[in-house]
Coordinates of C-alpha atoms in Angstrom, one line a residue:
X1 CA 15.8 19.6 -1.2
X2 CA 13.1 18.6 -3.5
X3 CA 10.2 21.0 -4.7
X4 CA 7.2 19.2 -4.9
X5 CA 4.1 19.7 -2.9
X6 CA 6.1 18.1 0.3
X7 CA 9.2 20.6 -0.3
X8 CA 7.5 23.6 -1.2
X9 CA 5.4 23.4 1.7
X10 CA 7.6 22.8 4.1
X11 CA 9.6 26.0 2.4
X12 CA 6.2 27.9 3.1
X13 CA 6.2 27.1 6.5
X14 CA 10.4 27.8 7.1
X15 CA 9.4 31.3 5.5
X16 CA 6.4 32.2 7.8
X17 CA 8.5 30.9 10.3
X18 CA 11.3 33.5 9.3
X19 CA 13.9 30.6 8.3
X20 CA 16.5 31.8 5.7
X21 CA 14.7 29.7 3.2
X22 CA 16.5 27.8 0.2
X23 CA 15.0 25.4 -2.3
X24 CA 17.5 23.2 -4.9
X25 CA 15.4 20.5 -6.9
X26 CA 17.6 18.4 -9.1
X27 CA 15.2 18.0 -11.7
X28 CA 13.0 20.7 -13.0
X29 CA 10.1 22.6 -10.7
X30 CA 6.7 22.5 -11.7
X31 CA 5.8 26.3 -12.9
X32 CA 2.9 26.0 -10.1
X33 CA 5.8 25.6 -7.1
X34 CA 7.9 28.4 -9.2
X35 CA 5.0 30.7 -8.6
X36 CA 4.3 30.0 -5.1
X37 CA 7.8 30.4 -4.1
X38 CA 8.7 33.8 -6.3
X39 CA 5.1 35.2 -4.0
X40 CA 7.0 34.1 -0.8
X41 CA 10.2 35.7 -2.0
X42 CA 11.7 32.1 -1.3
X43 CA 15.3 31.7 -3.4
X44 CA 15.2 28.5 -5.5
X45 CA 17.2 26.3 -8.1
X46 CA 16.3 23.6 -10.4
X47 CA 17.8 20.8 -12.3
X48 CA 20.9 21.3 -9.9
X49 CA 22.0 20.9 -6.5
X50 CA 24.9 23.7 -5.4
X51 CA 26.8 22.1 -3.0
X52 CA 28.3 24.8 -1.5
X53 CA 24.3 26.7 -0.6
X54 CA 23.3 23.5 0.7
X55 CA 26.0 22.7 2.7
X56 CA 26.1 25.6 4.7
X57 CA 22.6 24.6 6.0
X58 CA 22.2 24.3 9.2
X59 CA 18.9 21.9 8.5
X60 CA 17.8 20.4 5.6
X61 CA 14.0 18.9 4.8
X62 CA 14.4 16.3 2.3
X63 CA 12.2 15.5 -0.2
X64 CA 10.9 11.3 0.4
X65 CA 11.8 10.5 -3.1
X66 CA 15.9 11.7 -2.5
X67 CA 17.4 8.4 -1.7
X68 CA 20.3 8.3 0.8
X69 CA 22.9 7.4 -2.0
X70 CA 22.3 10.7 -3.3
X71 CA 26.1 12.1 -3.8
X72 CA 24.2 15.5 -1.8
X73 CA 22.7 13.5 0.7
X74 CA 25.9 11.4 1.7
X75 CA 27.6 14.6 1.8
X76 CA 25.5 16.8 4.2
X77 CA 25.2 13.8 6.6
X78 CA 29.3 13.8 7.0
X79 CA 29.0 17.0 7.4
X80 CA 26.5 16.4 10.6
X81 CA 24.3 18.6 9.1
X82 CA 20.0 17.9 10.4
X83 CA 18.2 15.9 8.2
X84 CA 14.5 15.9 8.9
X85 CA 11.3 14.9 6.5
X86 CA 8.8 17.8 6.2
X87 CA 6.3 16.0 8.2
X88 CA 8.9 16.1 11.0
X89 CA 9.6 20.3 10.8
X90 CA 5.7 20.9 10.4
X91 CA 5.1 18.6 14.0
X92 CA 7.5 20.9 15.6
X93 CA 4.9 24.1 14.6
X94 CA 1.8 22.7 15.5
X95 CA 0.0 21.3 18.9
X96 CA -2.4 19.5 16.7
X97 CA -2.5 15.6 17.6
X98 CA -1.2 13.6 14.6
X99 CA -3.0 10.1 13.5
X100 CA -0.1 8.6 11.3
X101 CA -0.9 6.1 8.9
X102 CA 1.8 3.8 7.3
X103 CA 1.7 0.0 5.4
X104 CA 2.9 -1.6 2.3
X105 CA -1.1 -1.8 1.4
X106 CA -4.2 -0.2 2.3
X107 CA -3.0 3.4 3.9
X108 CA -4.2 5.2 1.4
X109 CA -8.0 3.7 1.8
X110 CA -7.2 3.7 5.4
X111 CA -6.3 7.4 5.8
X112 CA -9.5 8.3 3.7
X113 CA -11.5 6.3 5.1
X114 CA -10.1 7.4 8.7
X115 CA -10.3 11.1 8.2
X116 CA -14.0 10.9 6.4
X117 CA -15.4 9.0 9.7
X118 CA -13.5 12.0 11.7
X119 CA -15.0 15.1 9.4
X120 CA -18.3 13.6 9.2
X121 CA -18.8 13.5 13.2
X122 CA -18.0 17.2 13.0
X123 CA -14.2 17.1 14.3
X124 CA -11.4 19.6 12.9
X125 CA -9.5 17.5 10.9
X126 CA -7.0 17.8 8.2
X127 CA -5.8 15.0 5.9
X128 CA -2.1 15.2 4.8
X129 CA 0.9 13.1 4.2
X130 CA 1.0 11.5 0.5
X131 CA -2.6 12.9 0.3
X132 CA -3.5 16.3 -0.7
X133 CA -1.6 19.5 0.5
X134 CA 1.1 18.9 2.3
X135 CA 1.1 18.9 6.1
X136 CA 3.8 21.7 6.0
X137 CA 1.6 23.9 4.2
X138 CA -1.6 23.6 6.0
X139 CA 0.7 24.0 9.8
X140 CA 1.3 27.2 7.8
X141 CA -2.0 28.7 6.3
X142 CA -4.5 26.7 8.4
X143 CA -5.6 25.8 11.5
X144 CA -6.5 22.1 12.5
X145 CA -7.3 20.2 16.1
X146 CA -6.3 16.9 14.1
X147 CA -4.4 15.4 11.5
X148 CA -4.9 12.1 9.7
X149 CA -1.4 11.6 8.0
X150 CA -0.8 8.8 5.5
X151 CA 2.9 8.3 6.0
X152 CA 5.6 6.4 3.8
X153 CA 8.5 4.3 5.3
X154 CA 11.0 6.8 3.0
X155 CA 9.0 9.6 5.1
X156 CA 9.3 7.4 8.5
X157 CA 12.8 7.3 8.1
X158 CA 13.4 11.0 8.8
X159 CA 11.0 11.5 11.7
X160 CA 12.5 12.3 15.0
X161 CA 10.2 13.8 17.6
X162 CA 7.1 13.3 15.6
X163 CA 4.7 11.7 17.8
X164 CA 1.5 9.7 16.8
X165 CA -1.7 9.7 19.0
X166 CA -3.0 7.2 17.1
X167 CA -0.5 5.0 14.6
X168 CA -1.9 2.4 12.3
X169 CA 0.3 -0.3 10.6
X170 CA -1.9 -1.7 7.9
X171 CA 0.7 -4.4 7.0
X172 CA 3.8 -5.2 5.7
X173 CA 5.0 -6.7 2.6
X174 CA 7.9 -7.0 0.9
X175 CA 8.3 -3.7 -1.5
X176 CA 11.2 -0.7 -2.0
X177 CA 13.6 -3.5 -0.6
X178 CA 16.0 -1.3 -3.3
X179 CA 16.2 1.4 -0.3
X180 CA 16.7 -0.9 2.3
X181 CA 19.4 -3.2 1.4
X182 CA 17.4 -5.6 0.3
X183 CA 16.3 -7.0 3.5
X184 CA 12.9 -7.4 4.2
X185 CA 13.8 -6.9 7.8
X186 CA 15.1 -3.4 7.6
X187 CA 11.8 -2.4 5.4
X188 CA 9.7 -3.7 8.3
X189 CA 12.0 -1.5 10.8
X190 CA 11.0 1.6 8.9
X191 CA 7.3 1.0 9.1
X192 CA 7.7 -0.1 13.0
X193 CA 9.0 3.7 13.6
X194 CA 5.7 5.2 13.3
X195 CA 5.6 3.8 17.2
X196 CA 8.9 4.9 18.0
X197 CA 8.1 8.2 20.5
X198 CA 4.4 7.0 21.8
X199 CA 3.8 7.0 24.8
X200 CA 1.5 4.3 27.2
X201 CA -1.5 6.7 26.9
X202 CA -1.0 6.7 23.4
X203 CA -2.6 3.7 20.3
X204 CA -0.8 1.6 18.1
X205 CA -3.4 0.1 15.8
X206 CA -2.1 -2.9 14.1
X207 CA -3.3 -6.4 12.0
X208 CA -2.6 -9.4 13.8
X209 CA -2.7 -11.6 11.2
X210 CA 0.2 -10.2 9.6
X211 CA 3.5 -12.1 10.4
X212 CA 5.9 -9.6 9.1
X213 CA 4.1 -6.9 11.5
X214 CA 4.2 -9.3 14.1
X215 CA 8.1 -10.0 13.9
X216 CA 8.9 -6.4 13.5
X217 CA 6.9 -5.7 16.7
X218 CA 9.0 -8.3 18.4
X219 CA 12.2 -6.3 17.2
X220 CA 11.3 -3.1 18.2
X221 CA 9.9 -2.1 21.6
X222 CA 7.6 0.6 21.7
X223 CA 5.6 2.4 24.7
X224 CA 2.2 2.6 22.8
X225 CA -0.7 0.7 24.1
X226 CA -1.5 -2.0 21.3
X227 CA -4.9 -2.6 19.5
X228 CA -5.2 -5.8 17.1
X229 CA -7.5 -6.0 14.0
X230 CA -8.3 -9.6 12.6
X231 CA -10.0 -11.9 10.3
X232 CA -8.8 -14.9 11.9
X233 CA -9.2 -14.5 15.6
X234 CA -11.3 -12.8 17.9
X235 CA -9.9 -9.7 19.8
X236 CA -11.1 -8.9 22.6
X237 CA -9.8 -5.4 22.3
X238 CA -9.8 -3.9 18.5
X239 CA -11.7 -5.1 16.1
X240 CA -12.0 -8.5 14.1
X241 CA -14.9 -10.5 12.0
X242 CA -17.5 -12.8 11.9
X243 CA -19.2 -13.5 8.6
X244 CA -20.3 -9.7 7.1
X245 CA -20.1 -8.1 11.0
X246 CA -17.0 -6.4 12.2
X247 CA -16.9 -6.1 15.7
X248 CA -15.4 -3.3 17.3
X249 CA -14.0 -3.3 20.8
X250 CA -13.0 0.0 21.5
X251 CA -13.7 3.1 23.8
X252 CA -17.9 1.4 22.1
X253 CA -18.5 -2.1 21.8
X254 CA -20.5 -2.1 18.4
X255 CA -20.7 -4.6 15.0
X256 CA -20.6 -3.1 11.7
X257 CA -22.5 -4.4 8.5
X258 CA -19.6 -5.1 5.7
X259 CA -22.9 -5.9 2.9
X260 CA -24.1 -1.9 4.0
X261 CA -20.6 -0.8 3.0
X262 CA -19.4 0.7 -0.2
X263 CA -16.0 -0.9 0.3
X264 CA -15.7 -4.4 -0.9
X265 CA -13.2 -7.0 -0.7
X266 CA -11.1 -8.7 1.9
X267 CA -8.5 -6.3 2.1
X268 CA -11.1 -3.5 2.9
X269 CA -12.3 -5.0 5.8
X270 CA -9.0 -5.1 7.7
X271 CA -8.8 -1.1 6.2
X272 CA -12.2 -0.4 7.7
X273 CA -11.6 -1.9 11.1
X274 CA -8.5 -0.2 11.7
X275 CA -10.1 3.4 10.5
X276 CA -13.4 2.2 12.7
X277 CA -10.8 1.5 15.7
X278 CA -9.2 4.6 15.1
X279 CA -12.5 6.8 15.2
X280 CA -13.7 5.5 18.3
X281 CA -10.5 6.0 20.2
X282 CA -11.7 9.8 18.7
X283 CA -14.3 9.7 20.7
X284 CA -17.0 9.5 17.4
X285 CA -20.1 7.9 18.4
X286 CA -20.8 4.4 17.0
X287 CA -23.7 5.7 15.1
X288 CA -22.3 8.6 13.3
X289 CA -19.5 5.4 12.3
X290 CA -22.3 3.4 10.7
X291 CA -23.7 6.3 8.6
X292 CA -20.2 7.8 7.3
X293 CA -19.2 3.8 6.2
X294 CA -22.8 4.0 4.1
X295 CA -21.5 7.1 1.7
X296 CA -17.7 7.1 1.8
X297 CA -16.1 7.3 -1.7
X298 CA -12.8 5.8 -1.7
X299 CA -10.0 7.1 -3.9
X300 CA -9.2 7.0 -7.4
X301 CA -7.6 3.5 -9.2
X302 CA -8.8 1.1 -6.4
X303 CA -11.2 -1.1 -7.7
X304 CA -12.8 1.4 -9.7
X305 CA -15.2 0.5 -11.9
X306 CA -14.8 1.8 -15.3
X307 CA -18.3 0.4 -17.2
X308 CA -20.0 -2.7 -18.2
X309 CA -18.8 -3.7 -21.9
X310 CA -20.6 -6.8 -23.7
X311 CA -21.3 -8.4 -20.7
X312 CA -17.5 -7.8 -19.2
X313 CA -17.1 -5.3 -16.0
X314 CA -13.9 -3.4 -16.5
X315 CA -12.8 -2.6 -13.3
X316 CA -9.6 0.6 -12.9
X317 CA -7.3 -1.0 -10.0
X318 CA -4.1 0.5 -11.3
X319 CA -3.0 1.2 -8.1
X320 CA -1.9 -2.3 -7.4
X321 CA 1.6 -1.6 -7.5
X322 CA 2.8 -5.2 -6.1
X323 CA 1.8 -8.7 -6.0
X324 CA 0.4 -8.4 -3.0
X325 CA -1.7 -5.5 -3.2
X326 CA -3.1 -7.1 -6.6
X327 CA -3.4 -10.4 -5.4
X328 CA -5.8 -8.7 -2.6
X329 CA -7.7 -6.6 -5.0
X330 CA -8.6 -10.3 -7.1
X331 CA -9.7 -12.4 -4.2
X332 CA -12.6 -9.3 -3.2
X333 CA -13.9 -9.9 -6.3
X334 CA -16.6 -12.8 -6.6
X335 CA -16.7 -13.0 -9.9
X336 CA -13.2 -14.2 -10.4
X337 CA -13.3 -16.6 -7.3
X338 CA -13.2 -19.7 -9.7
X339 CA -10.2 -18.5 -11.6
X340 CA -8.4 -17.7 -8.7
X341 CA -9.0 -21.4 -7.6
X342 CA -7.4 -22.7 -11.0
X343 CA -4.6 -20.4 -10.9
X344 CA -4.0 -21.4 -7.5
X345 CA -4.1 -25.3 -8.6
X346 CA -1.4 -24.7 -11.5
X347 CA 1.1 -22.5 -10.1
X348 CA 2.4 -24.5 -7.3
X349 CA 3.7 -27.0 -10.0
X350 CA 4.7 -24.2 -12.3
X351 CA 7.4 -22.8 -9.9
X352 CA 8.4 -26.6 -8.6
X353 CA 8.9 -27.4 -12.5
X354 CA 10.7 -24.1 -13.3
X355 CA 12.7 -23.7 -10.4
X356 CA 15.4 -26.1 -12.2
X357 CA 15.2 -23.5 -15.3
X358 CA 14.6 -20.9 -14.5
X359 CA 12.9 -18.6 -17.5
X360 CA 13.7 -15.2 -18.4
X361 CA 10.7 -12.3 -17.0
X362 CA 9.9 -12.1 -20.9
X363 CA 9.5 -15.6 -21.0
X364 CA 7.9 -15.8 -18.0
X365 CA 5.3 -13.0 -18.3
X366 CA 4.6 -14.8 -22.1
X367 CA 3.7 -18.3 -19.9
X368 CA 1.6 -16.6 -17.6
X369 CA 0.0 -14.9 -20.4
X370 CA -0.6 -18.5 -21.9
X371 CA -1.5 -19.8 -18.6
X372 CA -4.1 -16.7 -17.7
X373 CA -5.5 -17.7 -21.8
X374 CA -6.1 -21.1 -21.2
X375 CA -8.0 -21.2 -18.0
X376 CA -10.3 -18.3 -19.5
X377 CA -10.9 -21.3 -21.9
X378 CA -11.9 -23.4 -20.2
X379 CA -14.2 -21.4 -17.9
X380 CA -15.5 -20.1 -21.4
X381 CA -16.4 -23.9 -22.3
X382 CA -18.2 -24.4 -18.7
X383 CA -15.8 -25.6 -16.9
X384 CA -14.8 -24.9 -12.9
X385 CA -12.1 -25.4 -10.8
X386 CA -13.4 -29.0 -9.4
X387 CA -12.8 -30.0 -13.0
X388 CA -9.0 -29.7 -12.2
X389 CA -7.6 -33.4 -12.5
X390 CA -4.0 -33.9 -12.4
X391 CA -2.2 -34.6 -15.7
X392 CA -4.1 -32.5 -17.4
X393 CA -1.9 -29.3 -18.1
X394 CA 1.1 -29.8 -20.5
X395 CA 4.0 -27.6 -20.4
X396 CA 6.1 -28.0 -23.6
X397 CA 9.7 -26.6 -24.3
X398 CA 9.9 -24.8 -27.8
X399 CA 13.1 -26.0 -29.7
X400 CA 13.8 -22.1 -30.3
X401 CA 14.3 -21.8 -26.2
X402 CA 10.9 -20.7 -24.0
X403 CA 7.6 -22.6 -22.8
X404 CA 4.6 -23.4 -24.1
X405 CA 1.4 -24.2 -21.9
X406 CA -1.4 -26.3 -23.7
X407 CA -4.3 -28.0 -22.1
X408 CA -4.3 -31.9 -21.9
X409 CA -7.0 -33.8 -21.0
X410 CA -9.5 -30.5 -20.9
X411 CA -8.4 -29.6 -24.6
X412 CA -8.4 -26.3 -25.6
X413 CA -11.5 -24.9 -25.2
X414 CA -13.2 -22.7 -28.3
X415 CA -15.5 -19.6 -27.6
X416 CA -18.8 -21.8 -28.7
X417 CA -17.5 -23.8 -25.5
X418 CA -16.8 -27.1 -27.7
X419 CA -13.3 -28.5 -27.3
X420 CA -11.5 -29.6 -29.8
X421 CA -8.7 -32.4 -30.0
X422 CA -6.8 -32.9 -27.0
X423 CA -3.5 -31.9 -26.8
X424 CA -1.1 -35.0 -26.6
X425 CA 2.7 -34.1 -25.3
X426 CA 4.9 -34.1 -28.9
X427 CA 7.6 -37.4 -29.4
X428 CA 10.5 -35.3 -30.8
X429 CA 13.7 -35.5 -29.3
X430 CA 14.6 -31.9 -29.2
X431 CA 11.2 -30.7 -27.1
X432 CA 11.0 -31.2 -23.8
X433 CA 7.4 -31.9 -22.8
X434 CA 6.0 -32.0 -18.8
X435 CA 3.0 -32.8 -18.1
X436 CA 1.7 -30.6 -14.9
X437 CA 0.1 -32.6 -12.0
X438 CA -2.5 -29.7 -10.7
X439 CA -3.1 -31.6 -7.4
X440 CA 0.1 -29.9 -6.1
X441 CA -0.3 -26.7 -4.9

């Protein structure tokens, strides 16, 4: 079910592996997948599913993006009918050892990153999952020693026998909490079964200094031999940091140089220790490591930069999907450090203050708007975080309903970078006016 790259593949591989093949997409196939399927002779619907084909499967390879609520879905599992994802029917055609890749944040980087250090030491390796051609298709038409997956938790949930040599858990954060119930907790259990079938001989690669990934570790047992990565401790087996080194403890003790890297940011050093970790349990040599860090060329979206405008760098990093994986993205970037110290310095009392009135995500987004204006003020008059005293943030209630954030003691800072008058907190009796102590955070 599903004909994207993930379904048709897989549908390529049923056929080559003489499977009475059947593809239903509810919505409409691209004319590229039409094509490919009429040259394998492979039946196919679109923008239906007919209940009656389907359910006389005796397997069915979902597409990720069919949720289980599906009316389809609910009805082939009471029927007992097998539903696998296509990563899990392409494992059961191949002998090729799988290094699966999951996290809220950072596999995509990671899996790059990961399967560049591997093909630039002169290893067979593929690269499929989310990436590229599907895994499916390549078990199908090509012929690979190894397999750098980057795997989803909607993927992870219909694995069975898959088996990771390797498994990296990047992090967790909160996200698609829509397919899980809305508990964080059964989100976290997805991810965890990328470790489910390992065995002691076998890696799990995960950060340490992630508490959700530590908790969901706790819940669920698995046989794999763990290996922690770490900004804020020193592991004596893995990797971790001290100033621009990485040190890597692995099958090589060796230190990488983050300032020789073309990877920047915070978040990229717990991706590039986990892919380094991951290499040398490969068996690729410590030097060959170095070099492929020195011209990798990470994907598109993430921290891209676009081109230098008046003065501004406009950086693409439209992959930040969540608040965590943008909040991330902001704190690798110097040149915002002092405006991530005044936001910091405001918002604690913003949420206190709004908790008790809560606004609307119009109004909301329109404060933070106001709020993101203001402090590009006043770091356009000159002035840092350490300026920061308390008092001097007024948040004013409009009498038409809504906030409005105006600088106090700063005063609102022009473009020349001369204030003008300061901005006293209004008498009348229908406005409600607060004045934000910033020394809360």
């Amino acid at each position: 079910m599903g004909a994207g790259e993930s379904g048709t593949g897989a549908a390529v591989l049923g056929a080559a592996q003489n499977w009475d093949v059947f593809v239903s997409d509810y919505g409409k196939i691209a004319p590229k997948y039409q094509d490919e399927l009429n040259l394998h002779n492979i039946a196919w619907e679109q923008e239906k599913h007919t209940e009656e084909k389907i359910l006389n499967a005796d397997c069915i390879i979902k597409s990720p993006g069919i949720p289980d609520k599906a009316p389809i879905v609910k009805s082939a599992k009471a029927q007992g009918i097998e539903i696998i994802d296509e990563l899990e029917f392409a494992y059961r055609y191949t002998t090729a050892k799988m290094i699966g890749i999951t996290g809220t944040n950072g596999k995509t980087t990671t899996t790059l990153l990961t399967y560049h250090l591997l093909k630039q030491a002169g290893l067979n390796v593929g690269l499929a999952g989310n990436i590229g051609r599907s895994l499916a298709r390549q078990v199908a038409q090509q012929s690979y020693d190894i397999y750098v997956v980057e795997i989803s938790s909607f993927q992870l949930d219909y694995l069975d026998k898959f088996t990771c040599e390797i498994a990296i858990l990047c992090n967790i954060t909160p996200d698609h909490l829509d397919r899980y119930n809305y508990r964080i907790e059964n989100y976290a259990d997805s991810k965890m079964r990328i470790a489910r079938n390992q065995t002691p001989e076998q890696h799990f690669i995960y950060c340490a200094d992630n508490e959700l990934t530590l908790e969901a570790m706790a819940r669920n047992p698995f046989a794999g031999r763990p290996v922690p990565f770490s900004l804020t401790q020193t592991c004596t087996e893995g990797a971790y940091v001290q100033g621009s080194q990485i040190h890597i403890h692995s099958k090589e003790k060796f230190t990488l140089d983050m300032q020789e890297f073309t990877l920047r940011g915070q978040h990229n050093a717990y991706n590039s220790m986990a892919a380094s970790i991951a290499a040398s349990l490969m068996d690729v040599r410590k030097e060959s490591i170095r070099e492929s860090f020195g011209n990798f060329q990470n994907a598109e979206h993430r921290l891209e930069f676009v081109q230098k405008v008046g003065g501004v760098d406009y950086i693409n990093d439209s992959k930040a999907t969540n608040y965590d994986a943008a909040e991330v993205a902001l704190r690798g970037l110097d040149a915002i450090t002092d405006i991530v110290r005044d936001v910091e310095l405001v918002l604690g009392t913003l949420r206190e203050l709004l908790v008790s009135d809560p606004p609307t995500p119009t109004v909301a987004i329109d404060l933070l708007l106001q709020l993101l204006d203001a402090l590009s003020a006043v770091h356009d008059a000159g002035w840092v975080h350490r300026d920061v005293k308390p008092g001097n943030l007024l948040l004013e209630r409009r009498p038409g309903g809504g906030w409005h954030l105006r600088l106090g003691d700063f005063g609102i800072a022009c473009r020349t970078g001369t204030p003008v008058a300061r901005a006293e907190a209004p008498g009348t009796p229908d406005r409600k006016s607060t004045r934000l102590n910033s020394s809360h955070t």
